[in-house]
PDB file of C-alpha atoms in Angstrom:
ATOM      1  CA  MET A 732     -34.341  84.347  48.742  1.00 44.00           C
ATOM      2  CA  THR A 733     -31.929  81.473  49.226  1.00 44.00           C
ATOM      3  CA  SER A 734     -30.844  79.694  46.054  1.00 45.00           C
ATOM      4  CA  PHE A 735     -30.144  75.971  45.862  1.00 44.00           C
ATOM      5  CA  ASN A 736     -26.993  74.811  44.112  1.00 49.00           C
ATOM      6  CA  SER A 737     -27.443  71.293  42.757  1.00 45.00           C
ATOM      7  CA  ASN A 738     -23.674  70.921  42.282  1.00 48.00           C
ATOM      8  CA  GLU A 739     -22.956  71.106  46.005  1.00 46.00           C
ATOM      9  CA  SER A 740     -21.909  67.797  47.493  1.00 49.00           C
ATOM     10  CA  PHE A 741     -24.283  66.042  49.840  1.00 49.00           C
ATOM     11  CA  ILE A 742     -23.384  65.528  53.480  1.00 52.00           C
ATOM     12  CA  THR A 743     -22.678  61.860  54.032  1.00 51.00           C
ATOM     13  CA  TYR A 744     -24.502  59.746  56.553  1.00 50.00           C
ATOM     14  CA  GLY A 745     -22.899  59.790  59.968  1.00 52.00           C
ATOM     15  CA  THR A 746     -21.388  63.296  59.758  1.00 51.00           C
ATOM     16  CA  TYR A 747     -23.431  64.449  62.725  1.00 49.00           C
ATOM     17  CA  LYS A 748     -23.604  61.031  64.353  1.00 55.00           C
ATOM     18  CA  PRO A 749     -21.968  61.146  67.808  1.00 56.00           C
ATOM     19  CA  LYS A 750     -18.757  59.137  67.980  1.00 60.00           C
ATOM     20  CA  GLU A 751     -18.607  56.542  70.733  1.00 63.00           C
ATOM     21  CA  ASN A 752     -15.536  55.357  72.565  1.00 64.00           C
ATOM     22  CA  ILE A 753     -14.030  52.236  70.964  1.00 67.00           C
ATOM     23  CA  ASP A 754     -13.242  50.633  74.331  1.00 67.00           C
ATOM     24  CA  GLU A 755     -16.818  51.099  75.479  1.00 66.00           C
ATOM     25  CA  LEU A 756     -18.149  49.578  72.272  1.00 70.00           C
ATOM     26  CA  PHE A 757     -15.810  46.612  72.664  1.00 69.00           C
ATOM     27  CA  GLU A 758     -17.009  45.996  76.230  1.00 70.00           C
ATOM     28  CA  ARG A 759     -20.588  45.745  74.974  1.00 71.00           C
ATOM     29  CA  LEU A 760     -19.723  43.009  72.494  1.00 76.00           C
ATOM     30  CA  GLN A 761     -20.613  39.431  73.342  1.00 77.00           C
ATOM     31  CA  LYS A 762     -17.288  37.597  73.691  1.00 79.00           C
ATOM     32  CA  PRO A 763     -16.917  33.896  72.878  1.00 81.00           C
ATOM     33  CA  LYS A 764     -16.466  31.828  76.038  1.00 79.00           C
ATOM     34  CA  GLU A 765     -14.690  28.971  74.263  1.00 83.00           C
ATOM     35  CA  LEU A 766     -13.257  28.113  70.881  1.00 86.00           C
ATOM     36  CA  LYS A 767     -16.022  26.772  68.629  1.00 88.00           C
ATOM     37  CA  LEU A 768     -14.997  25.974  65.080  1.00 91.00           C
ATOM     38  CA  GLU A 769     -18.540  25.612  63.821  1.00 93.00           C
ATOM     39  CA  PRO A 770     -20.431  27.509  61.123  1.00 94.00           C
ATOM     40  CA  ARG A 771     -23.491  29.531  61.992  1.00 93.00           C
ATOM     41  CA  LEU A 772     -26.974  28.090  61.674  1.00 94.00           C
ATOM     42  CA  THR A 773     -27.337  27.845  57.912  1.00 95.00           C
ATOM     43  CA  PHE A 774     -30.328  27.721  55.577  1.00 96.00           C
ATOM     44  CA  LEU A 775     -29.587  26.995  51.919  1.00 95.00           C
ATOM     45  CA  LYS A 776     -31.937  26.549  48.972  1.00 94.00           C
ATOM     46  CA  VAL A 777     -31.152  26.111  45.282  1.00 94.00           C
ATOM     47  CA  GLY A 778     -33.284  27.018  42.271  1.00 89.00           C
ATOM     48  CA  THR A 779     -34.922  30.014  43.925  1.00 89.00           C
ATOM     49  CA  VAL A 780     -35.074  32.140  40.745  1.00 89.00           C
ATOM     50  CA  SER A 781     -36.807  30.580  37.748  1.00 84.00           C
ATOM     51  CA  ASN A 782     -35.763  32.882  34.886  1.00 87.00           C
ATOM     52  CA  VAL A 783     -31.979  32.386  35.204  1.00 89.00           C
ATOM     53  CA  LYS A 784     -29.669  29.458  34.499  1.00 90.00           C
ATOM     54  CA  GLY A 785     -28.965  28.783  38.186  1.00 91.00           C
ATOM     55  CA  SER A 786     -29.625  30.376  41.554  1.00 94.00           C
ATOM     56  CA  ALA A 787     -29.317  29.882  45.297  1.00 96.00           C
ATOM     57  CA  TYR A 788     -30.463  31.570  48.485  1.00 97.00           C
ATOM     58  CA  MET A 789     -28.469  31.351  51.701  1.00 97.00           C
ATOM     59  CA  GLU A 790     -29.065  32.482  55.257  1.00 96.00           C
ATOM     60  CA  TYR A 791     -25.930  32.379  57.371  1.00 96.00           C
ATOM     61  CA  GLY A 792     -27.304  33.343  60.742  1.00 94.00           C
ATOM     62  CA  ASN A 793     -28.963  36.697  60.098  1.00 95.00           C
ATOM     63  CA  THR A 794     -26.950  37.377  56.934  1.00 96.00           C
ATOM     64  CA  LYS A 795     -29.023  36.745  53.808  1.00 96.00           C
ATOM     65  CA  VAL A 796     -27.618  36.474  50.268  1.00 97.00           C
ATOM     66  CA  MET A 797     -29.200  35.645  46.914  1.00 97.00           C
ATOM     67  CA  ALA A 798     -27.003  34.418  44.042  1.00 96.00           C
ATOM     68  CA  GLN A 799     -27.849  33.893  40.397  1.00 95.00           C
ATOM     69  CA  ILE A 800     -25.978  32.711  37.312  1.00 95.00           C
ATOM     70  CA  GLU A 801     -26.810  34.172  33.916  1.00 92.00           C
ATOM     71  CA  PRO A 802     -26.526  32.005  30.764  1.00 90.00           C
ATOM     72  CA  PRO A 803     -23.083  32.271  29.130  1.00 89.00           C
ATOM     73  CA  LYS A 804     -22.909  34.992  26.469  1.00 89.00           C
ATOM     74  CA  GLU A 805     -20.620  34.917  23.460  1.00 85.00           C
ATOM     75  CA  LEU A 806     -17.899  37.537  23.477  1.00 80.00           C
ATOM     76  CA  ASN A 807     -17.344  39.880  20.556  1.00 75.00           C
ATOM     77  CA  LYS A 808     -15.651  37.893  17.831  1.00 64.00           C
ATOM     78  CA  GLN A 809     -12.067  38.838  17.101  1.00 59.00           C
ATOM     79  CA  PRO A 810     -10.848  37.379  13.787  1.00 52.00           C
ATOM     80  CA  LYS A 811      -7.144  37.534  14.676  1.00 53.00           C
ATOM     81  CA  LYS A 812      -7.353  36.374  18.286  1.00 60.00           C
ATOM     82  CA  SER A 813      -9.275  33.585  19.958  1.00 60.00           C
ATOM     83  CA  ASP A 814      -9.180  33.093  23.719  1.00 64.00           C
ATOM     84  CA  PRO A 815      -9.213  29.381  24.655  1.00 77.00           C
ATOM     85  CA  LEU A 816     -10.664  30.230  28.081  1.00 83.00           C
ATOM     86  CA  GLY A 817     -13.957  31.724  29.043  1.00 86.00           C
ATOM     87  CA  VAL A 818     -14.379  34.854  31.148  1.00 91.00           C
ATOM     88  CA  ILE A 819     -16.277  35.253  34.407  1.00 93.00           C
ATOM     89  CA  VAL A 820     -17.745  38.566  35.544  1.00 94.00           C
ATOM     90  CA  CYS A 821     -18.764  38.833  39.209  1.00 96.00           C
ATOM     91  CA  SER A 822     -20.796  41.540  40.868  1.00 95.00           C
ATOM     92  CA  VAL A 823     -21.956  41.960  44.457  1.00 96.00           C
ATOM     93  CA  LYS A 824     -24.744  44.415  45.201  1.00 95.00           C
ATOM     94  CA  TYR A 825     -26.431  45.448  48.430  1.00 94.00           C
ATOM     95  CA  ALA A 826     -30.178  45.847  48.618  1.00 92.00           C
ATOM     96  CA  PRO A 827     -31.108  49.507  49.247  1.00 88.00           C
ATOM     97  CA  PHE A 828     -32.469  48.642  52.683  1.00 87.00           C
ATOM     98  CA  ALA A 829     -29.409  46.620  53.740  1.00 85.00           C
ATOM     99  CA  VAL A 830     -26.998  49.525  54.381  1.00 80.00           C
ATOM    100  CA  ASP A 831     -27.677  53.050  55.630  1.00 76.00           C
ATOM    101  CA  ASP A 832     -24.537  54.720  54.300  1.00 75.00           C
ATOM    102  CA  VAL A 833     -24.421  54.759  50.488  1.00 77.00           C
ATOM    103  CA  GLU A 834     -20.730  55.631  50.424  1.00 78.00           C
ATOM    104  CA  ILE A 835     -19.828  52.615  52.584  1.00 80.00           C
ATOM    105  CA  MET A 836     -22.116  50.429  50.471  1.00 85.00           C
ATOM    106  CA  ASN A 837     -20.306  51.420  47.265  1.00 87.00           C
ATOM    107  CA  ARG A 838     -16.904  50.609  48.772  1.00 88.00           C
ATOM    108  CA  LYS A 839     -18.120  47.220  50.005  1.00 89.00           C
ATOM    109  CA  GLU A 840     -19.635  46.330  46.644  1.00 93.00           C
ATOM    110  CA  SER A 841     -16.410  47.193  44.833  1.00 93.00           C
ATOM    111  CA  PHE A 842     -13.976  45.138  46.900  1.00 91.00           C
ATOM    112  CA  MET A 843     -16.423  42.257  47.410  1.00 94.00           C
ATOM    113  CA  SER A 844     -16.974  41.940  43.655  1.00 95.00           C
ATOM    114  CA  ALA A 845     -13.215  41.709  43.079  1.00 94.00           C
ATOM    115  CA  ALA A 846     -12.780  39.184  45.912  1.00 95.00           C
ATOM    116  CA  LEU A 847     -15.671  37.067  44.616  1.00 96.00           C
ATOM    117  CA  LYS A 848     -14.079  36.856  41.166  1.00 95.00           C
ATOM    118  CA  LYS A 849     -10.742  35.788  42.656  1.00 94.00           C
ATOM    119  CA  ALA A 850     -12.455  33.114  44.745  1.00 95.00           C
ATOM    120  CA  LEU A 851     -14.538  31.615  41.921  1.00 95.00           C
ATOM    121  CA  GLY A 852     -11.885  31.846  39.215  1.00 92.00           C
ATOM    122  CA  PRO A 853     -10.103  28.593  40.226  1.00 91.00           C
ATOM    123  CA  VAL A 854     -13.453  26.800  40.637  1.00 93.00           C
ATOM    124  CA  VAL A 855     -14.994  27.234  37.182  1.00 94.00           C
ATOM    125  CA  CYS A 856     -13.712  25.149  34.259  1.00 92.00           C
ATOM    126  CA  LEU A 857     -13.132  28.128  31.975  1.00 90.00           C
ATOM    127  CA  ASN A 858     -11.866  25.899  29.186  1.00 90.00           C
ATOM    128  CA  GLU A 859     -15.361  24.420  28.801  1.00 89.00           C
ATOM    129  CA  PHE A 860     -16.817  27.610  27.285  1.00 85.00           C
ATOM    130  CA  PRO A 861     -14.113  29.416  25.274  1.00 85.00           C
ATOM    131  CA  ASN A 862     -14.964  32.894  23.980  1.00 85.00           C
ATOM    132  CA  PHE A 863     -17.965  33.030  26.292  1.00 88.00           C
ATOM    133  CA  GLN A 864     -18.664  35.233  29.300  1.00 91.00           C
ATOM    134  CA  LEU A 865     -20.271  33.893  32.464  1.00 93.00           C
ATOM    135  CA  GLU A 866     -21.958  36.464  34.686  1.00 95.00           C
ATOM    136  CA  ILE A 867     -22.279  35.709  38.404  1.00 96.00           C
ATOM    137  CA  LYS A 868     -24.388  38.019  40.581  1.00 96.00           C
ATOM    138  CA  ALA A 869     -24.833  38.176  44.347  1.00 97.00           C
ATOM    139  CA  LEU A 870     -27.362  40.333  46.170  1.00 96.00           C
ATOM    140  CA  VAL A 871     -26.899  40.967  49.901  1.00 96.00           C
ATOM    141  CA  LEU A 872     -30.352  41.304  51.450  1.00 95.00           C
ATOM    142  CA  ASP A 873     -29.204  41.563  55.067  1.00 94.00           C
ATOM    143  CA  ASP A 874     -25.672  41.973  56.394  1.00 93.00           C
ATOM    144  CA  ASP A 875     -25.010  40.772  59.918  1.00 93.00           C
ATOM    145  CA  GLY A 876     -21.361  40.006  59.253  1.00 91.00           C
ATOM    146  CA  CYS A 877     -19.627  37.418  57.038  1.00 94.00           C
ATOM    147  CA  ALA A 878     -21.298  38.868  53.932  1.00 95.00           C
ATOM    148  CA  LEU A 879     -18.334  38.160  51.639  1.00 95.00           C
ATOM    149  CA  SER A 880     -17.818  34.565  52.768  1.00 96.00           C
ATOM    150  CA  THR A 881     -21.567  33.917  52.561  1.00 97.00           C
ATOM    151  CA  ALA A 882     -21.678  35.323  49.016  1.00 97.00           C
ATOM    152  CA  ILE A 883     -18.772  33.075  47.952  1.00 97.00           C
ATOM    153  CA  THR A 884     -20.437  29.933  49.315  1.00 97.00           C
ATOM    154  CA  CYS A 885     -23.850  30.867  47.897  1.00 97.00           C
ATOM    155  CA  CYS A 886     -22.453  31.602  44.425  1.00 96.00           C
ATOM    156  CA  GLY A 887     -20.579  28.297  44.456  1.00 96.00           C
ATOM    157  CA  VAL A 888     -23.854  26.458  45.058  1.00 96.00           C
ATOM    158  CA  ALA A 889     -25.587  28.494  42.340  1.00 95.00           C
ATOM    159  CA  LEU A 890     -22.895  27.408  39.867  1.00 95.00           C
ATOM    160  CA  ILE A 891     -23.718  23.759  40.571  1.00 94.00           C
ATOM    161  CA  ASP A 892     -27.439  24.454  40.152  1.00 93.00           C
ATOM    162  CA  ALA A 893     -26.705  26.114  36.802  1.00 93.00           C
ATOM    163  CA  GLY A 894     -24.855  23.042  35.557  1.00 91.00           C
ATOM    164  CA  ILE A 895     -21.641  25.018  35.021  1.00 93.00           C
ATOM    165  CA  PRO A 896     -18.594  22.685  34.935  1.00 93.00           C
ATOM    166  CA  THR A 897     -16.555  23.173  38.113  1.00 93.00           C
ATOM    167  CA  TYR A 898     -13.477  21.538  39.551  1.00 92.00           C
ATOM    168  CA  ASP A 899     -14.798  21.345  43.101  1.00 92.00           C
ATOM    169  CA  LEU A 900     -17.188  22.712  45.699  1.00 94.00           C
ATOM    170  CA  ILE A 901     -16.216  25.931  47.462  1.00 96.00           C
ATOM    171  CA  THR A 902     -16.966  27.239  50.950  1.00 96.00           C
ATOM    172  CA  ALA A 903     -15.719  30.293  52.833  1.00 96.00           C
ATOM    173  CA  SER A 904     -15.658  31.666  56.381  1.00 96.00           C
ATOM    174  CA  THR A 905     -14.548  34.749  58.323  1.00 96.00           C
ATOM    175  CA  VAL A 906     -12.738  35.582  61.551  1.00 95.00           C
ATOM    176  CA  CYS A 907     -12.016  38.880  63.313  1.00 94.00           C
ATOM    177  CA  LEU A 908      -9.188  39.464  65.777  1.00 91.00           C
ATOM    178  CA  LEU A 909      -9.742  42.369  68.142  1.00 87.00           C
ATOM    179  CA  LYS A 910      -8.020  43.141  71.433  1.00 84.00           C
ATOM    180  CA  GLY A 911      -6.765  39.587  71.746  1.00 85.00           C
ATOM    181  CA  VAL A 912     -10.221  38.052  71.231  1.00 88.00           C
ATOM    182  CA  GLU A 913     -10.902  35.824  68.219  1.00 91.00           C
ATOM    183  CA  PHE A 914     -14.408  36.248  66.812  1.00 93.00           C
ATOM    184  CA  PHE A 915     -15.222  33.447  64.382  1.00 95.00           C
ATOM    185  CA  ASN A 916     -18.259  34.186  62.187  1.00 94.00           C
ATOM    186  CA  PRO A 917     -18.289  37.790  63.477  1.00 93.00           C
ATOM    187  CA  SER A 918     -21.414  39.922  63.517  1.00 91.00           C
ATOM    188  CA  SER A 919     -21.711  43.235  61.690  1.00 89.00           C
ATOM    189  CA  ASP A 920     -21.121  45.120  64.967  1.00 87.00           C
ATOM    190  CA  ILE A 921     -17.719  43.465  65.350  1.00 90.00           C
ATOM    191  CA  GLU A 922     -16.773  44.088  61.723  1.00 88.00           C
ATOM    192  CA  ASP A 923     -17.874  47.736  61.873  1.00 85.00           C
ATOM    193  CA  LEU A 924     -15.892  48.300  65.065  1.00 84.00           C
ATOM    194  CA  LEU A 925     -12.832  46.728  63.480  1.00 83.00           C
ATOM    195  CA  HIS A 926     -13.095  48.881  60.357  1.00 78.00           C
ATOM    196  CA  SER A 927     -13.362  52.005  62.499  1.00 75.00           C
ATOM    197  CA  LEU A 928      -9.975  51.412  64.141  1.00 70.00           C
ATOM    198  CA  PRO A 929      -6.971  53.377  62.831  1.00 65.00           C
ATOM    199  CA  CYS A 930      -4.379  51.632  60.692  1.00 56.00           C
ATOM    200  CA  ILE A 931      -1.628  50.174  62.875  1.00 48.00           C
ATOM    201  CA  THR A 932       1.750  48.583  62.316  1.00 46.00           C
ATOM    202  CA  GLU A 933       4.232  46.656  64.368  1.00 45.00           C
ATOM    203  CA  ALA A 934       6.425  49.755  64.614  1.00 41.00           C
ATOM    204  CA  ASN A 935       4.079  51.679  66.871  1.00 44.00           C
ATOM    205  CA  GLY A 936       3.782  48.791  69.327  1.00 51.00           C
ATOM    206  CA  LEU A 937       0.007  48.453  69.220  1.00 66.00           C
ATOM    207  CA  GLU A 938      -1.747  45.107  69.503  1.00 79.00           C
ATOM    208  CA  GLU A 939      -2.617  43.103  66.426  1.00 85.00           C
ATOM    209  CA  HIS A 940      -6.102  43.201  64.993  1.00 87.00           C
ATOM    210  CA  GLY A 941      -7.718  42.442  61.649  1.00 90.00           C
ATOM    211  CA  ILE A 942     -10.230  40.492  59.614  1.00 93.00           C
ATOM    212  CA  ILE A 943      -9.539  37.354  57.561  1.00 95.00           C
ATOM    213  CA  VAL A 944     -11.684  35.646  54.926  1.00 96.00           C
ATOM    214  CA  VAL A 945     -10.597  32.265  53.535  1.00 96.00           C
ATOM    215  CA  ALA A 946     -12.308  30.424  50.675  1.00 96.00           C
ATOM    216  CA  SER A 947     -11.230  26.836  50.019  1.00 95.00           C
ATOM    217  CA  LEU A 948     -12.074  23.929  47.733  1.00 93.00           C
ATOM    218  CA  SER A 949     -13.438  20.753  49.266  1.00 86.00           C
ATOM    219  CA  THR A 950     -11.105  17.974  48.131  1.00 81.00           C
ATOM    220  CA  GLY A 951      -8.080  19.544  46.505  1.00 70.00           C
ATOM    221  CA  GLY A 952      -6.907  21.364  49.620  1.00 72.00           C
ATOM    222  CA  GLN A 953      -6.609  24.552  47.582  1.00 87.00           C
ATOM    223  CA  VAL A 954      -7.248  28.022  49.001  1.00 92.00           C
ATOM    224  CA  SER A 955      -8.888  29.956  46.177  1.00 92.00           C
ATOM    225  CA  GLU A 956      -9.160  33.289  47.991  1.00 91.00           C
ATOM    226  CA  PHE A 957      -7.437  34.837  50.987  1.00 93.00           C
ATOM    227  CA  PHE A 958      -8.440  38.299  52.162  1.00 92.00           C
ATOM    228  CA  GLN A 959      -6.862  40.059  55.111  1.00 91.00           C
ATOM    229  CA  LYS A 960      -7.140  43.563  56.477  1.00 89.00           C
ATOM    230  CA  GLY A 961      -5.268  44.821  59.526  1.00 87.00           C
ATOM    231  CA  TYR A 962      -2.086  43.917  61.339  1.00 88.00           C
ATOM    232  CA  ILE A 963      -1.731  40.232  62.260  1.00 90.00           C
ATOM    233  CA  LYS A 964       1.510  38.390  63.005  1.00 91.00           C
ATOM    234  CA  SER A 965       2.472  35.466  60.788  1.00 91.00           C
ATOM    235  CA  ASP A 966       2.092  32.752  63.443  1.00 93.00           C
ATOM    236  CA  THR A 967      -1.334  34.071  64.459  1.00 93.00           C
ATOM    237  CA  LEU A 968      -2.337  34.304  60.818  1.00 93.00           C
ATOM    238  CA  GLU A 969      -1.372  30.693  60.154  1.00 94.00           C
ATOM    239  CA  ARG A 970      -3.321  29.444  63.185  1.00 94.00           C
ATOM    240  CA  LEU A 971      -6.465  31.405  62.306  1.00 95.00           C
ATOM    241  CA  CYS A 972      -6.356  30.188  58.715  1.00 94.00           C
ATOM    242  CA  GLU A 973      -6.199  26.586  59.891  1.00 94.00           C
ATOM    243  CA  HIS A 974      -9.270  27.207  62.049  1.00 95.00           C
ATOM    244  CA  LEU A 975     -11.146  28.747  59.101  1.00 95.00           C
ATOM    245  CA  LEU A 976     -10.360  25.723  56.941  1.00 94.00           C
ATOM    246  CA  VAL A 977     -11.955  23.509  59.607  1.00 94.00           C
ATOM    247  CA  ILE A 978     -15.113  25.652  59.534  1.00 95.00           C
ATOM    248  CA  ASN A 979     -15.138  25.489  55.727  1.00 95.00           C
ATOM    249  CA  GLN A 980     -15.060  21.689  55.820  1.00 93.00           C
ATOM    250  CA  ARG A 981     -17.943  21.544  58.290  1.00 94.00           C
ATOM    251  CA  LEU A 982     -19.989  24.008  56.242  1.00 95.00           C
ATOM    252  CA  LEU A 983     -19.377  21.728  53.282  1.00 93.00           C
ATOM    253  CA  ASP A 984     -21.599  19.068  54.882  1.00 92.00           C
ATOM    254  CA  THR A 985     -24.594  21.409  54.597  1.00 94.00           C
ATOM    255  CA  VAL A 986     -23.777  22.265  50.982  1.00 95.00           C
ATOM    256  CA  ARG A 987     -23.473  18.606  49.996  1.00 94.00           C
ATOM    257  CA  HIS A 988     -26.701  17.695  51.783  1.00 94.00           C
ATOM    258  CA  VAL A 989     -28.669  20.399  49.938  1.00 94.00           C
ATOM    259  CA  LEU A 990     -27.227  19.470  46.542  1.00 93.00           C
ATOM    260  CA  ILE A 991     -27.871  15.744  47.071  1.00 93.00           C
ATOM    261  CA  ASP A 992     -31.482  16.463  48.056  1.00 91.00           C
ATOM    262  CA  LYS A 993     -31.864  18.521  44.860  1.00 89.00           C
ATOM    263  CA  VAL A 994     -30.609  15.613  42.745  1.00 89.00           C
ATOM    264  CA  LYS A 995     -32.944  13.185  44.526  1.00 90.00           C
ATOM    265  CA  TYR A 996     -35.858  15.549  43.884  1.00 86.00           C
ATOM    266  CA  HIS A 997     -35.122  15.683  40.142  1.00 83.00           C
ATOM    267  CA  ILE A 998     -34.772  11.885  39.951  1.00 89.00           C
ATOM    268  CA  ALA A 999     -38.129  11.453  41.716  1.00 88.00           C
ATOM    269  CA  GLN A1000     -39.756  13.908  39.280  1.00 85.00           C
ATOM    270  CA  GLU A1001     -38.356  12.047  36.257  1.00 84.00           C
ATOM    271  CA  ARG A1002     -39.637   8.726  37.613  1.00 86.00           C
ATOM    272  CA  GLU A1003     -43.101  10.173  38.166  1.00 83.00           C
ATOM    273  CA  GLN A1004     -43.128  11.606  34.659  1.00 82.00           C
ATOM    274  CA  LEU A1005     -41.929   8.309  33.182  1.00 82.00           C
ATOM    275  CA  ALA A1006     -44.576   6.371  35.124  1.00 77.00           C
ATOM    276  CA  GLY A1007     -47.242   8.791  33.920  1.00 70.00           C
ATOM    277  CA  ASP A1008     -46.181   8.417  30.272  1.00 63.00           C
ATOM    278  CA  THR A1009     -46.211   4.600  30.622  1.00 68.00           C
ATOM    279  CA  ASN A1010     -49.742   4.650  32.023  1.00 64.00           C
ATOM    280  CA  ASP A1011     -50.913   6.868  29.164  1.00 58.00           C
ATOM    281  CA  VAL A1012     -49.500   4.435  26.601  1.00 60.00           C
ATOM    282  CA  GLU A1013     -51.142   1.429  28.292  1.00 60.00           C
ATOM    283  CA  ASN A1014     -54.496   3.204  28.495  1.00 64.00           C
ATOM    284  CA  ALA A1015     -54.290   4.115  24.829  1.00 59.00           C
TER     285      ALA A1015
END
């Protein structure tokens, strides 16, 4: 009789998955025919979750992210030390159905949570809630590339919906460089292919490749987060960052439009309520 040892490690997903040739996978990718510095088709809605302080839902192409802001919580009181600034805690989680490989999902959640905190740190006015902790959560429902940049933009909108004091609006975008082709707003297939490539350096003479995520504020011209993975020369890096900043500014138009519509909706509701109260007084 065969015994089962519960302490044995599980075989990860993809161990028996046949490995495909990288060049063949690259040939199957849809290459951009011209340079288009435009964001994907974007759907954005604020106030999607009722039992939190603020929330937002964003569809960036086929990538779907939900963000929510919890009410600030007071930190443990320390009689000898008082921090004049508040603390933000960011977490990014994937829905169980969004990723097949649990090990890859855990790695993505870890680095995306750290990157999200770095991006939102310069945005929030931490001095407005000293000794308080602000928790920001993002849930990736579907990942078709640009998940980190979508989460940054969505959380920035959720902060505004929550009424949290911020210095500016924030937007983010992504680009992949692979075999001399620049993929702006890359799909998950492009990102997965890029992550599967071996680490390269200038010393071995291989071509540059990598992924870049840039988050920027709307009016201050400040880059709040810059994430890069891979080998990219400095002049190429500077040019790609300038292109991403253009995309961020154009995505900002959508963010502003949604927020303005939300304000108009609240003003219309207040007027209706005020008109209703006036009619009740007159009838009385």
